[in-house]
Amino acid sequence: MSYNGTVHVTDKTGWAKTFPLEKALTMIGSAAFNDIVLPESHGSGVASVHIQLISSQPGKRGFRMVNLVSDPLEMLLSEARGRILVPAKGSRELTDGDALRLGDFQLTF
């Protein structure tokens, strides 16, 4: 089954890559076993397993982001709705255009 969506990753030097979100559960972090690896060679401040994305409904677009670390994450909301902090071990539904800061990386959904 295919899950629709992408995440565009940039680092502080301008390196960028877009990843398709094709699974019900996507793991993101610095460790090699993650679905999306944010390597230390491109930036620091990312835990081995930092966040997970859970498909909201099979076959439909939409994801919930779960913060797996003990620190809050800064989230930039789409359409100039401001910034929020997602608490440690907290979660939030993602909207097209929302972005997260993970160490030296920005992830835009």
C-alpha atoms as a printed R data frame, in Angstrom:
    type eleno elety resid chain resno      x      y      z
1   ATOM     1    CA   MET     A     1  0.000  0.000  0.000
2   ATOM     2    CA   SER     A     2  1.298  3.470 -0.848
3   ATOM     3    CA   TYR     A     3  1.193  6.431  1.522
4   ATOM     4    CA   ASN     A     4  1.307  9.823 -0.132
5   ATOM     5    CA   GLY     A     5  3.569 12.621  0.900
6   ATOM     6    CA   THR     A     6  7.143 13.849  0.872
7   ATOM     7    CA   VAL     A     7  9.592 15.454  3.244
8   ATOM     8    CA   HIS     A     8 12.163 17.923  1.923
9   ATOM     9    CA   VAL     A     9 15.336 18.001  4.024
10  ATOM    10    CA   THR     A    10 17.913 20.822  3.984
11  ATOM    11    CA   ASP     A    11 21.006 21.345  6.090
12  ATOM    12    CA   LYS     A    12 22.763 24.564  7.136
13  ATOM    13    CA   THR     A    13 25.067 24.483  4.065
14  ATOM    14    CA   GLY     A    14 22.258 24.189  1.532
15  ATOM    15    CA   TRP     A    15 22.452 20.427  0.898
16  ATOM    16    CA   ALA     A    16 18.921 19.257  0.129
17  ATOM    17    CA   LYS     A    17 17.079 16.033 -0.631
18  ATOM    18    CA   THR     A    18 13.396 15.112 -0.965
19  ATOM    19    CA   PHE     A    19 12.222 11.767  0.400
20  ATOM    20    CA   PRO     A    20  8.914 10.086 -0.481
21  ATOM    21    CA   LEU     A    21  6.763  8.956  2.448
22  ATOM    22    CA   GLU     A    22  5.611  5.533  1.314
23  ATOM    23    CA   LYS     A    23  5.121  3.611  4.555
24  ATOM    24    CA   ALA     A    24  2.592  3.642  7.374
25  ATOM    25    CA   LEU     A    25  5.463  4.298  9.828
26  ATOM    26    CA   THR     A    26  8.609  6.239  8.883
27  ATOM    27    CA   MET     A    27 11.527  6.588 11.298
28  ATOM    28    CA   ILE     A    28 13.877  9.607 11.043
29  ATOM    29    CA   GLY     A    29 17.203 10.025 12.840
30  ATOM    30    CA   SER     A    30 20.981  9.832 12.525
31  ATOM    31    CA   ALA     A    31 21.319  6.034 12.858
32  ATOM    32    CA   ALA     A    32 21.742  3.999  9.663
33  ATOM    33    CA   PHE     A    33 18.675  1.800 10.350
34  ATOM    34    CA   ASN     A    34 16.196  4.702 10.004
35  ATOM    35    CA   ASP     A    35 14.018  5.077  6.921
36  ATOM    36    CA   ILE     A    36 15.359  8.629  6.519
37  ATOM    37    CA   VAL     A    37 18.914  9.088  7.771
38  ATOM    38    CA   LEU     A    38 20.150 12.575  8.692
39  ATOM    39    CA   PRO     A    39 23.904 11.911  8.709
40  ATOM    40    CA   GLU     A    40 26.378 13.698 10.941
41  ATOM    41    CA   SER     A    41 28.380 14.528  7.804
42  ATOM    42    CA   HIS     A    42 25.596 17.023  6.930
43  ATOM    43    CA   GLY     A    43 24.841 18.361 10.404
44  ATOM    44    CA   SER     A    44 24.632 17.709 14.107
45  ATOM    45    CA   GLY     A    45 21.980 17.710 16.784
46  ATOM    46    CA   VAL     A    46 19.959 14.721 15.566
47  ATOM    47    CA   ALA     A    47 19.338 11.770 17.886
48  ATOM    48    CA   SER     A    48 19.843  8.229 16.629
49  ATOM    49    CA   VAL     A    49 16.024  7.903 16.457
50  ATOM    50    CA   HIS     A    50 14.559 11.419 16.626
51  ATOM    51    CA   ILE     A    51 11.010 11.384 15.229
52  ATOM    52    CA   GLN     A    52  8.533  9.025 13.657
53  ATOM    53    CA   LEU     A    53  5.824  9.776 11.120
54  ATOM    54    CA   ILE     A    54  2.615  7.773 11.311
55  ATOM    55    CA   SER     A    55  0.205  7.781  8.400
56  ATOM    56    CA   SER     A    56 -3.109  9.282  9.511
57  ATOM    57    CA   GLN     A    57 -5.228  6.953  7.370
58  ATOM    58    CA   PRO     A    58 -4.123  4.198  4.986
59  ATOM    59    CA   GLY     A    59 -4.229  5.364  1.392
60  ATOM    60    CA   LYS     A    60 -4.895  8.996  2.304
61  ATOM    61    CA   ARG     A    61 -2.543 11.927  2.636
62  ATOM    62    CA   GLY     A    62 -1.712 12.996  6.173
63  ATOM    63    CA   PHE     A    63  0.776 12.193  8.895
64  ATOM    64    CA   ARG     A    64  1.212 12.553 12.647
65  ATOM    65    CA   MET     A    65  4.728 13.419 13.820
66  ATOM    66    CA   VAL     A    66  5.879 11.926 17.137
67  ATOM    67    CA   ASN     A    67  8.816 13.538 18.953
68  ATOM    68    CA   LEU     A    68 10.812 10.625 20.399
69  ATOM    69    CA   VAL     A    69 13.458 12.669 22.238
70  ATOM    70    CA   SER     A    70 13.506 14.284 25.668
71  ATOM    71    CA   ASP     A    71 13.621 17.845 24.316
72  ATOM    72    CA   PRO     A    72 10.908 19.913 22.616
73  ATOM    73    CA   LEU     A    73 11.051 20.407 18.835
74  ATOM    74    CA   GLU     A    74 10.494 23.728 17.115
75  ATOM    75    CA   MET     A    75  7.802 23.510 14.464
76  ATOM    76    CA   LEU     A    76  7.175 26.240 11.875
77  ATOM    77    CA   LEU     A    77  3.532 26.092 10.870
78  ATOM    78    CA   SER     A    78  2.531 26.560  7.242
79  ATOM    79    CA   GLU     A    79  0.719 29.594  5.879
80  ATOM    80    CA   ALA     A    80  2.325 32.005  8.368
81  ATOM    81    CA   ARG     A    81  0.491 30.470 11.339
82  ATOM    82    CA   GLY     A    82  3.578 30.941 13.523
83  ATOM    83    CA   ARG     A    83  5.825 28.654 15.515
84  ATOM    84    CA   ILE     A    84  5.092 26.139 18.228
85  ATOM    85    CA   LEU     A    85  7.087 23.765 20.374
86  ATOM    86    CA   VAL     A    86  6.159 20.097 20.229
87  ATOM    87    CA   PRO     A    87  6.889 18.812 23.742
88  ATOM    88    CA   ALA     A    88  9.240 15.952 24.533
89  ATOM    89    CA   LYS     A    89  7.494 12.668 23.693
90  ATOM    90    CA   GLY     A    90  4.613 14.710 22.226
91  ATOM    91    CA   SER     A    91  2.959 14.523 18.823
92  ATOM    92    CA   ARG     A    92  1.189 16.712 16.295
93  ATOM    93    CA   GLU     A    93 -0.675 16.323 13.008
94  ATOM    94    CA   LEU     A    94  1.278 17.707 10.055
95  ATOM    95    CA   THR     A    95 -0.196 20.061  7.452
96  ATOM    96    CA   ASP     A    96  1.300 20.600  3.986
97  ATOM    97    CA   GLY     A    97  4.064 23.171  4.349
98  ATOM    98    CA   ASP     A    98  4.759 22.577  8.060
99  ATOM    99    CA   ALA     A    99  8.464 22.410  8.923
100 ATOM   100    CA   LEU     A   100 10.550 21.050 11.808
101 ATOM   101    CA   ARG     A   101 14.019 21.913 13.073
102 ATOM   102    CA   LEU     A   102 16.090 18.834 13.978
103 ATOM   103    CA   GLY     A   103 19.541 20.025 14.953
104 ATOM   104    CA   ASP     A   104 21.155 21.525 11.850
105 ATOM   105    CA   PHE     A   105 18.380 20.250  9.564
106 ATOM   106    CA   GLN     A   106 15.031 21.608  8.457
107 ATOM   107    CA   LEU     A   107 12.371 19.137  7.363
108 ATOM   108    CA   THR     A   108  9.446 20.517  5.334
109 ATOM   109    CA   PHE     A   109  6.404 18.346  4.716
